[in-house]
Amino acid sequence: MARIIGVANQKGGVGKTTTAINLAASFAVLEYKTLLVDADPQANSTTGVGFDLHNITSSLYDCMVNNLRANDVILKSEIPNLDLIPSHIDLVGAEIEMINYPNRENVMKSLLDEIRDRYDFIVIDCSPSLGLITVNSLVAADSVIVPVQCEFFALEGLGKLLNTIKIVQSRLNPDLQIEGILMTMYDGRLRLCNQVVSEVRRHFDDMVFSTIIHRNTRLSEAPSVGKPVILYDSDSKGAINYLNLSKEILQKNEMTKMTNEERIIE
């Protein structure tokens, strides 16, 4: 049964899609069957794992609005163990089309429940807003990762998002947890970055991941060739950061697999 993790922040440019793509790819490389769900109308996660939007005939929009089953839109990526439910610009209109649906907040949950037992992880790249699609993602999720950029306005908007999470917890998904706050775009040479990390840790303490995502050229270049950074340059700081993040999540949830050596010793 998959653990479903949403990656959400309504503030743009904080590394949300970068985190969704590279976390999902890291789980896949560690041999966990992973599904990446692109719930952002900009469809950057779809192109970021190597798919051309012109060749995609059906997407998450068709599942949520036209009652297509998730199984009918899943695509296999070039990474073993990594599948994708693609997005499409049409998803922008889905919120209006779904407004009169009964149980409109549970559409994505019902969709993913059908395929949940086929995966170890399902990672949802949430829409950069606090609208109905994001609420659907949070209702479907077991937990949420909140990427926060190491910059002056880091805490701006975080309160709003945490408030939305609280509302979803109280009314729609009482089991929703905060997987962690992830500091992104960190540059150790800048005093401001260090101050922001200290400030966020002081405010949120145990909620902040130990892993920090450094500002990294290879990480920025990877989407332009349609590859997660671990395929583009596995030795880069960005690839190592996201691999460490995936391992931290696995340890936190006690999901680490035994190596062959450990099995032999046992």
mmCIF file of N, CA, C and O in Angstrom, residues 64-151:
data_model
loop_
_atom_site.group_PDB
_atom_site.id
_atom_site.type_symbol
_atom_site.label_atom_id
_atom_site.label_comp_id
_atom_site.label_asym_id
_atom_site.label_seq_id
_atom_site.Cartn_x
_atom_site.Cartn_y
_atom_site.Cartn_z
ATOM 1 N N MET A 64 -10.192 13.403 -13.598
ATOM 2 C CA MET A 64 -10.964 14.162 -12.619
ATOM 3 C C MET A 64 -12.284 14.684 -13.176
ATOM 4 O O MET A 64 -13.257 14.842 -12.449
ATOM 5 N N VAL A 65 -12.317 14.943 -14.482
ATOM 6 C CA VAL A 65 -13.519 15.552 -15.075
ATOM 7 C C VAL A 65 -14.291 14.584 -15.967
ATOM 8 O O VAL A 65 -15.515 14.575 -15.976
ATOM 9 N N ASN A 66 -13.570 13.738 -16.711
ATOM 10 C CA ASN A 66 -14.226 12.849 -17.688
ATOM 11 C C ASN A 66 -14.329 11.399 -17.223
ATOM 12 O O ASN A 66 -14.593 10.500 -18.030
ATOM 13 N N ASN A 67 -14.068 11.172 -15.937
ATOM 14 C CA ASN A 67 -14.222 9.836 -15.318
ATOM 15 C C ASN A 67 -13.344 8.748 -15.927
ATOM 16 O O ASN A 67 -13.694 7.569 -15.876
ATOM 17 N N LEU A 68 -12.216 9.139 -16.516
ATOM 18 C CA LEU A 68 -11.260 8.137 -16.984
ATOM 19 C C LEU A 68 -10.585 7.522 -15.762
ATOM 20 O O LEU A 68 -10.401 8.196 -14.752
ATOM 21 N N ARG A 69 -10.221 6.259 -15.825
ATOM 22 C CA ARG A 69 -9.555 5.613 -14.679
ATOM 23 C C ARG A 69 -8.066 5.938 -14.706
ATOM 24 O O ARG A 69 -7.486 6.111 -15.785
ATOM 25 N N ALA A 70 -7.469 5.994 -13.532
ATOM 26 C CA ALA A 70 -6.039 6.319 -13.419
ATOM 27 C C ALA A 70 -5.200 5.370 -14.271
ATOM 28 O O ALA A 70 -4.234 5.777 -14.926
ATOM 29 N N ASN A 71 -5.596 4.117 -14.268
ATOM 30 C CA ASN A 71 -4.878 3.085 -15.013
ATOM 31 C C ASN A 71 -4.751 3.411 -16.500
ATOM 32 O O ASN A 71 -3.787 3.023 -17.150
ATOM 33 N N ASP A 72 -5.749 4.153 -17.031
ATOM 34 C CA ASP A 72 -5.774 4.462 -18.465
ATOM 35 C C ASP A 72 -4.859 5.619 -18.858
ATOM 36 O O ASP A 72 -4.641 5.859 -20.047
ATOM 37 N N VAL A 73 -4.348 6.364 -17.872
ATOM 38 C CA VAL A 73 -3.515 7.526 -18.225
ATOM 39 C C VAL A 73 -2.070 7.388 -17.726
ATOM 40 O O VAL A 73 -1.233 8.228 -18.037
ATOM 41 N N ILE A 74 -1.781 6.315 -16.958
ATOM 42 C CA ILE A 74 -0.431 6.149 -16.410
ATOM 43 C C ILE A 74 0.589 5.897 -17.527
ATOM 44 O O ILE A 74 0.365 5.092 -18.421
ATOM 45 N N LEU A 75 1.698 6.631 -17.464
ATOM 46 C CA LEU A 75 2.787 6.470 -18.435
ATOM 47 C C LEU A 75 4.021 5.941 -17.711
ATOM 48 O O LEU A 75 4.285 6.312 -16.564
ATOM 49 N N LYS A 76 4.793 5.096 -18.401
ATOM 50 C CA LYS A 76 6.041 4.587 -17.826
ATOM 51 C C LYS A 76 7.185 5.515 -18.234
ATOM 52 O O LYS A 76 7.357 5.803 -19.420
ATOM 53 N N SER A 77 7.964 5.974 -17.258
ATOM 54 C CA SER A 77 9.096 6.846 -17.585
ATOM 55 C C SER A 77 10.301 5.990 -17.958
ATOM 56 O O SER A 77 10.260 4.762 -17.862
ATOM 57 N N GLU A 78 11.398 6.652 -18.361
ATOM 58 C CA GLU A 78 12.602 5.884 -18.733
ATOM 59 C C GLU A 78 13.321 5.338 -17.506
ATOM 60 O O GLU A 78 14.236 4.516 -17.622
ATOM 61 N N ILE A 79 12.925 5.785 -16.307
ATOM 62 C CA ILE A 79 13.522 5.249 -15.086
ATOM 63 C C ILE A 79 12.711 4.031 -14.646
ATOM 64 O O ILE A 79 11.493 4.144 -14.469
ATOM 65 N N PRO A 80 13.351 2.884 -14.467
ATOM 66 C CA PRO A 80 12.615 1.727 -13.936
ATOM 67 C C PRO A 80 11.991 2.107 -12.582
ATOM 68 O O PRO A 80 12.587 2.870 -11.817
ATOM 69 N N ASN A 81 10.809 1.621 -12.331
ATOM 70 C CA ASN A 81 10.069 1.875 -11.072
ATOM 71 C C ASN A 81 9.416 3.252 -10.978
ATOM 72 O O ASN A 81 8.816 3.566 -9.956
ATOM 73 N N LEU A 82 9.538 4.087 -12.021
ATOM 74 C CA LEU A 82 8.906 5.417 -11.952
ATOM 75 C C LEU A 82 7.843 5.583 -13.034
ATOM 76 O O LEU A 82 8.150 5.562 -14.229
ATOM 77 N N ASP A 83 6.578 5.716 -12.610
ATOM 78 C CA ASP A 83 5.459 5.969 -13.521
ATOM 79 C C ASP A 83 4.954 7.389 -13.306
ATOM 80 O O ASP A 83 5.267 8.040 -12.303
ATOM 81 N N LEU A 84 4.135 7.845 -14.254
ATOM 82 C CA LEU A 84 3.629 9.228 -14.204
ATOM 83 C C LEU A 84 2.160 9.297 -14.586
ATOM 84 O O LEU A 84 1.731 8.636 -15.536
ATOM 85 N N ILE A 85 1.382 10.083 -13.835
ATOM 86 C CA ILE A 85 0.075 10.543 -14.327
ATOM 87 C C ILE A 85 0.306 11.974 -14.777
ATOM 88 O O ILE A 85 0.599 12.853 -13.959
ATOM 89 N N PRO A 86 0.247 12.226 -16.104
ATOM 90 C CA PRO A 86 0.621 13.547 -16.617
ATOM 91 C C PRO A 86 -0.446 14.610 -16.357
ATOM 92 O O PRO A 86 -1.595 14.309 -16.036
ATOM 93 N N SER A 87 -0.024 15.863 -16.505
ATOM 94 C CA SER A 87 -0.950 16.980 -16.373
ATOM 95 C C SER A 87 -1.192 17.611 -17.744
ATOM 96 O O SER A 87 -0.592 17.215 -18.743
ATOM 97 N N HIS A 88 -2.079 18.595 -17.758
ATOM 98 C CA HIS A 88 -2.410 19.311 -18.994
ATOM 99 C C HIS A 88 -2.943 20.681 -18.590
ATOM 100 O O HIS A 88 -3.526 20.835 -17.521
ATOM 101 N N ILE A 89 -2.764 21.651 -19.462
ATOM 102 C CA ILE A 89 -3.233 23.023 -19.182
ATOM 103 C C ILE A 89 -4.744 23.060 -18.903
ATOM 104 O O ILE A 89 -5.249 23.925 -18.190
ATOM 105 N N ASP A 90 -5.482 22.069 -19.425
ATOM 106 C CA ASP A 90 -6.940 21.992 -19.197
ATOM 107 C C ASP A 90 -7.283 21.906 -17.707
ATOM 108 O O ASP A 90 -8.395 22.237 -17.298
ATOM 109 N N LEU A 91 -6.309 21.446 -16.911
ATOM 110 C CA LEU A 91 -6.544 21.284 -15.475
ATOM 111 C C LEU A 91 -6.924 22.614 -14.812
ATOM 112 O O LEU A 91 -7.582 22.632 -13.774
ATOM 113 N N VAL A 92 -6.536 23.726 -15.453
ATOM 114 C CA VAL A 92 -6.910 25.057 -14.946
ATOM 115 C C VAL A 92 -8.427 25.167 -14.825
ATOM 116 O O VAL A 92 -8.959 25.735 -13.865
ATOM 117 N N GLY A 93 -9.138 24.616 -15.820
ATOM 118 C CA GLY A 93 -10.602 24.715 -15.828
ATOM 119 C C GLY A 93 -11.316 23.675 -14.998
ATOM 120 O O GLY A 93 -12.539 23.751 -14.787
ATOM 121 N N ALA A 94 -10.559 22.697 -14.503
ATOM 122 C CA ALA A 94 -11.185 21.583 -13.779
ATOM 123 C C ALA A 94 -11.912 22.062 -12.521
ATOM 124 O O ALA A 94 -12.969 21.537 -12.164
ATOM 125 N N GLU A 95 -11.346 23.068 -11.849
ATOM 126 C CA GLU A 95 -11.950 23.541 -10.591
ATOM 127 C C GLU A 95 -13.374 24.049 -10.830
ATOM 128 O O GLU A 95 -14.270 23.808 -10.033
ATOM 129 N N ILE A 96 -13.568 24.744 -11.956
ATOM 130 C CA ILE A 96 -14.901 25.284 -12.281
ATOM 131 C C ILE A 96 -15.842 24.144 -12.665
ATOM 132 O O ILE A 96 -16.986 24.096 -12.232
ATOM 133 N N GLU A 97 -15.322 23.184 -13.447
ATOM 134 C CA GLU A 97 -16.153 22.062 -13.899
ATOM 135 C C GLU A 97 -16.555 21.140 -12.754
ATOM 136 O O GLU A 97 -17.581 20.477 -12.809
ATOM 137 N N MET A 98 -15.727 21.114 -11.696
ATOM 138 C CA MET A 98 -15.999 20.206 -10.572
ATOM 139 C C MET A 98 -16.836 20.857 -9.468
ATOM 140 O O MET A 98 -17.181 20.193 -8.493
ATOM 141 N N ILE A 99 -17.167 22.118 -9.642
ATOM 142 C CA ILE A 99 -17.768 22.886 -8.541
ATOM 143 C C ILE A 99 -19.078 22.283 -8.022
ATOM 144 O O ILE A 99 -19.386 22.351 -6.839
ATOM 145 N N ASN A 100 -19.847 21.656 -8.908
ATOM 146 C CA ASN A 100 -21.125 21.077 -8.478
ATOM 147 C C ASN A 100 -21.066 19.568 -8.220
ATOM 148 O O ASN A 100 -22.094 18.938 -8.010
ATOM 149 N N TYR A 101 -19.858 19.013 -8.267
ATOM 150 C CA TYR A 101 -19.710 17.575 -8.002
ATOM 151 C C TYR A 101 -20.052 17.278 -6.541
ATOM 152 O O TYR A 101 -19.648 18.022 -5.644
ATOM 153 N N PRO A 102 -20.792 16.197 -6.298
ATOM 154 C CA PRO A 102 -20.902 15.745 -4.897
ATOM 155 C C PRO A 102 -19.526 15.199 -4.490
ATOM 156 O O PRO A 102 -18.827 14.607 -5.317
ATOM 157 N N ASN A 103 -19.121 15.424 -3.258
ATOM 158 C CA ASN A 103 -17.795 14.971 -2.788
ATOM 159 C C ASN A 103 -16.664 15.462 -3.680
ATOM 160 O O ASN A 103 -15.724 14.720 -3.987
ATOM 161 N N ARG A 104 -16.749 16.708 -4.117
ATOM 162 C CA ARG A 104 -15.744 17.205 -5.076
ATOM 163 C C ARG A 104 -14.322 17.226 -4.509
ATOM 164 O O ARG A 104 -13.357 17.203 -5.259
ATOM 165 N N GLU A 105 -14.185 17.261 -3.181
ATOM 166 C CA GLU A 105 -12.847 17.266 -2.564
ATOM 167 C C GLU A 105 -12.204 15.878 -2.568
ATOM 168 O O GLU A 105 -11.023 15.741 -2.282
ATOM 169 N N ASN A 106 -13.002 14.835 -2.856
ATOM 170 C CA ASN A 106 -12.502 13.456 -2.760
ATOM 171 C C ASN A 106 -12.233 12.788 -4.101
ATOM 172 O O ASN A 106 -11.971 11.583 -4.150
ATOM 173 N N VAL A 107 -12.305 13.560 -5.192
ATOM 174 C CA VAL A 107 -12.167 12.968 -6.528
ATOM 175 C C VAL A 107 -10.795 12.300 -6.697
ATOM 176 O O VAL A 107 -10.685 11.160 -7.145
ATOM 177 N N MET A 108 -9.738 13.022 -6.323
ATOM 178 C CA MET A 108 -8.394 12.461 -6.502
ATOM 179 C C MET A 108 -8.153 11.266 -5.572
ATOM 180 O O MET A 108 -7.517 10.295 -5.955
ATOM 181 N N LYS A 109 -8.682 11.344 -4.367
ATOM 182 C CA LYS A 109 -8.528 10.230 -3.415
ATOM 183 C C LYS A 109 -9.129 8.949 -3.998
ATOM 184 O O LYS A 109 -8.498 7.884 -3.992
ATOM 185 N N SER A 110 -10.354 9.047 -4.538
ATOM 186 C CA SER A 110 -11.012 7.869 -5.136
ATOM 187 C C SER A 110 -10.193 7.321 -6.293
ATOM 188 O O SER A 110 -10.051 6.105 -6.465
ATOM 189 N N LEU A 111 -9.640 8.240 -7.070
ATOM 190 C CA LEU A 111 -8.831 7.901 -8.247
ATOM 191 C C LEU A 111 -7.590 7.104 -7.851
ATOM 192 O O LEU A 111 -7.280 6.066 -8.438
ATOM 193 N N LEU A 112 -6.885 7.597 -6.822
ATOM 194 C CA LEU A 112 -5.616 6.973 -6.410
ATOM 195 C C LEU A 112 -5.839 5.711 -5.579
ATOM 196 O O LEU A 112 -4.990 4.820 -5.574
ATOM 197 N N ASP A 113 -6.983 5.634 -4.880
ATOM 198 C CA ASP A 113 -7.279 4.441 -4.076
ATOM 199 C C ASP A 113 -7.311 3.175 -4.932
ATOM 200 O O ASP A 113 -6.955 2.094 -4.488
ATOM 201 N N GLU A 114 -7.740 3.326 -6.203
ATOM 202 C CA GLU A 114 -7.838 2.174 -7.112
ATOM 203 C C GLU A 114 -6.484 1.555 -7.440
ATOM 204 O O GLU A 114 -6.387 0.368 -7.739
ATOM 205 N N ILE A 115 -5.418 2.397 -7.437
ATOM 206 C CA ILE A 115 -4.100 1.905 -7.885
ATOM 207 C C ILE A 115 -3.075 1.912 -6.750
ATOM 208 O O ILE A 115 -1.917 1.569 -6.949
ATOM 209 N N ARG A 116 -3.521 2.269 -5.564
ATOM 210 C CA ARG A 116 -2.612 2.490 -4.441
ATOM 211 C C ARG A 116 -1.784 1.254 -4.081
ATOM 212 O O ARG A 116 -0.616 1.356 -3.696
ATOM 213 N N ASP A 117 -2.372 0.083 -4.222
ATOM 214 C CA ASP A 117 -1.664 -1.134 -3.801
ATOM 215 C C ASP A 117 -0.580 -1.563 -4.791
ATOM 216 O O ASP A 117 0.169 -2.507 -4.539
ATOM 217 N N ARG A 118 -0.443 -0.847 -5.914
ATOM 218 C CA ARG A 118 0.587 -1.189 -6.901
ATOM 219 C C ARG A 118 1.919 -0.473 -6.656
ATOM 220 O O ARG A 118 2.912 -0.750 -7.320
ATOM 221 N N TYR A 119 1.917 0.483 -5.735
ATOM 222 C CA TYR A 119 3.104 1.317 -5.530
ATOM 223 C C TYR A 119 3.543 1.353 -4.065
ATOM 224 O O TYR A 119 2.757 1.099 -3.167
ATOM 225 N N ASP A 120 4.821 1.714 -3.872
ATOM 226 C CA ASP A 120 5.337 1.969 -2.527
ATOM 227 C C ASP A 120 5.127 3.439 -2.161
ATOM 228 O O ASP A 120 4.854 3.768 -1.012
ATOM 229 N N PHE A 121 5.298 4.318 -3.168
ATOM 230 C CA PHE A 121 5.111 5.757 -2.958
ATOM 231 C C PHE A 121 4.329 6.374 -4.110
ATOM 232 O O PHE A 121 4.526 6.000 -5.269
ATOM 233 N N ILE A 122 3.465 7.315 -3.771
ATOM 234 C CA ILE A 122 2.831 8.173 -4.774
ATOM 235 C C ILE A 122 3.160 9.610 -4.361
ATOM 236 O O ILE A 122 2.877 10.025 -3.229
ATOM 237 N N VAL A 123 3.829 10.334 -5.259
ATOM 238 C CA VAL A 123 4.237 11.717 -4.975
ATOM 239 C C VAL A 123 3.389 12.641 -5.836
ATOM 240 O O VAL A 123 3.343 12.504 -7.064
ATOM 241 N N ILE A 124 2.680 13.582 -5.194
ATOM 242 C CA ILE A 124 1.810 14.510 -5.927
ATOM 243 C C ILE A 124 2.456 15.895 -5.984
ATOM 244 O O ILE A 124 2.747 16.503 -4.948
ATOM 245 N N ASP A 125 2.695 16.375 -7.213
ATOM 246 C CA ASP A 125 3.155 17.756 -7.402
ATOM 247 C C ASP A 125 1.908 18.639 -7.410
ATOM 248 O O ASP A 125 1.169 18.686 -8.392
ATOM 249 N N CYS A 126 1.652 19.307 -6.288
ATOM 250 C CA CYS A 126 0.403 20.070 -6.137
ATOM 251 C C CYS A 126 0.415 21.354 -6.966
ATOM 252 O O CYS A 126 1.470 21.895 -7.294
ATOM 253 N N SER A 127 -0.779 21.832 -7.258
ATOM 254 C CA SER A 127 -0.954 23.089 -7.970
ATOM 255 C C SER A 127 -0.475 24.256 -7.102
ATOM 256 O O SER A 127 -0.663 24.227 -5.888
ATOM 257 N N PRO A 128 0.147 25.294 -7.694
ATOM 258 C CA PRO A 128 0.663 26.410 -6.884
ATOM 259 C C PRO A 128 -0.441 27.396 -6.494
ATOM 260 O O PRO A 128 -0.404 28.585 -6.828
ATOM 261 N N SER A 129 -1.456 26.894 -5.828
ATOM 262 C CA SER A 129 -2.564 27.720 -5.344
ATOM 263 C C SER A 129 -3.193 26.948 -4.200
ATOM 264 O O SER A 129 -2.818 25.812 -3.935
ATOM 265 N N LEU A 130 -4.159 27.560 -3.538
ATOM 266 C CA LEU A 130 -4.852 26.834 -2.477
ATOM 267 C C LEU A 130 -6.281 26.515 -2.911
ATOM 268 O O LEU A 130 -7.211 26.527 -2.115
ATOM 269 N N GLY A 131 -6.450 26.223 -4.213
ATOM 270 C CA GLY A 131 -7.769 25.942 -4.770
ATOM 271 C C GLY A 131 -8.187 24.486 -4.621
ATOM 272 O O GLY A 131 -7.569 23.702 -3.893
ATOM 273 N N LEU A 132 -9.221 24.122 -5.372
ATOM 274 C CA LEU A 132 -9.852 22.805 -5.239
ATOM 275 C C LEU A 132 -8.916 21.646 -5.612
ATOM 276 O O LEU A 132 -8.972 20.585 -5.001
ATOM 277 N N ILE A 133 -8.041 21.850 -6.603
ATOM 278 C CA ILE A 133 -7.116 20.770 -7.009
ATOM 279 C C ILE A 133 -6.113 20.500 -5.884
ATOM 280 O O ILE A 133 -5.816 19.343 -5.567
ATOM 281 N N THR A 134 -5.614 21.567 -5.256
ATOM 282 C CA THR A 134 -4.682 21.385 -4.132
ATOM 283 C C THR A 134 -5.389 20.721 -2.960
ATOM 284 O O THR A 134 -4.829 19.820 -2.311
ATOM 285 N N VAL A 135 -6.624 21.140 -2.678
ATOM 286 C CA VAL A 135 -7.399 20.517 -1.587
ATOM 287 C C VAL A 135 -7.594 19.031 -1.888
ATOM 288 O O VAL A 135 -7.433 18.179 -1.014
ATOM 289 N N ASN A 136 -7.898 18.696 -3.153
ATOM 290 C CA ASN A 136 -8.016 17.283 -3.564
ATOM 291 C C ASN A 136 -6.719 16.520 -3.283
ATOM 292 O O ASN A 136 -6.757 15.387 -2.798
ATOM 293 N N SER A 137 -5.593 17.146 -3.586
ATOM 294 C CA SER A 137 -4.288 16.508 -3.364
ATOM 295 C C SER A 137 -4.057 16.256 -1.872
ATOM 296 O O SER A 137 -3.573 15.193 -1.486
ATOM 297 N N LEU A 138 -4.422 17.240 -1.036
ATOM 298 C CA LEU A 138 -4.215 17.106 0.411
ATOM 299 C C LEU A 138 -5.169 16.082 1.030
ATOM 300 O O LEU A 138 -4.820 15.406 1.993
ATOM 301 N N VAL A 139 -6.355 15.957 0.461
ATOM 302 C CA VAL A 139 -7.317 14.946 0.951
ATOM 303 C C VAL A 139 -6.822 13.548 0.583
ATOM 304 O O VAL A 139 -6.960 12.601 1.355
ATOM 305 N N ALA A 140 -6.201 13.424 -0.588
ATOM 306 C CA ALA A 140 -5.697 12.115 -1.037
ATOM 307 C C ALA A 140 -4.419 11.706 -0.311
ATOM 308 O O ALA A 140 -4.118 10.521 -0.204
ATOM 309 N N ALA A 141 -3.665 12.690 0.189
ATOM 310 C CA ALA A 141 -2.326 12.431 0.731
ATOM 311 C C ALA A 141 -2.337 11.917 2.167
ATOM 312 O O ALA A 141 -3.246 12.206 2.943
ATOM 313 N N ASP A 142 -1.287 11.147 2.496
ATOM 314 C CA ASP A 142 -1.032 10.758 3.890
ATOM 315 C C ASP A 142 -0.243 11.849 4.590
ATOM 316 O O ASP A 142 -0.351 12.043 5.796
ATOM 317 N N SER A 143 0.604 12.542 3.800
ATOM 318 C CA SER A 143 1.445 13.577 4.392
ATOM 319 C C SER A 143 1.803 14.609 3.327
ATOM 320 O O SER A 143 1.606 14.375 2.128
ATOM 321 N N VAL A 144 2.354 15.735 3.778
ATOM 322 C CA VAL A 144 2.705 16.806 2.847
ATOM 323 C C VAL A 144 4.098 17.347 3.166
ATOM 324 O O VAL A 144 4.465 17.518 4.318
ATOM 325 N N ILE A 145 4.879 17.546 2.096
ATOM 326 C CA ILE A 145 6.188 18.200 2.203
ATOM 327 C C ILE A 145 6.005 19.649 1.765
ATOM 328 O O ILE A 145 5.398 19.911 0.719
ATOM 329 N N VAL A 146 6.532 20.579 2.561
ATOM 330 C CA VAL A 146 6.423 22.003 2.235
ATOM 331 C C VAL A 146 7.820 22.539 1.912
ATOM 332 O O VAL A 146 8.645 22.715 2.811
ATOM 333 N N PRO A 147 8.124 22.774 0.608
ATOM 334 C CA PRO A 147 9.426 23.361 0.275
ATOM 335 C C PRO A 147 9.421 24.860 0.598
ATOM 336 O O PRO A 147 8.447 25.566 0.308
ATOM 337 N N VAL A 148 10.504 25.326 1.217
ATOM 338 C CA VAL A 148 10.622 26.744 1.586
ATOM 339 C C VAL A 148 11.980 27.240 1.097
ATOM 340 O O VAL A 148 13.016 26.670 1.443
ATOM 341 N N GLN A 149 11.951 28.290 0.281
ATOM 342 C CA GLN A 149 13.198 28.829 -0.263
ATOM 343 C C GLN A 149 13.961 29.600 0.812
ATOM 344 O O GLN A 149 13.362 30.297 1.627
ATOM 345 N N CYS A 150 15.293 29.457 0.798
ATOM 346 C CA CYS A 150 16.133 30.164 1.772
ATOM 347 C C CYS A 150 16.292 31.623 1.343
ATOM 348 O O CYS A 150 17.326 32.030 0.804
ATOM 349 N N GLU A 151 15.268 32.413 1.555
ATOM 350 C CA GLU A 151 15.309 33.829 1.174
ATOM 351 C C GLU A 151 14.520 34.660 2.182
ATOM 352 O O GLU A 151 13.862 34.115 3.068
#
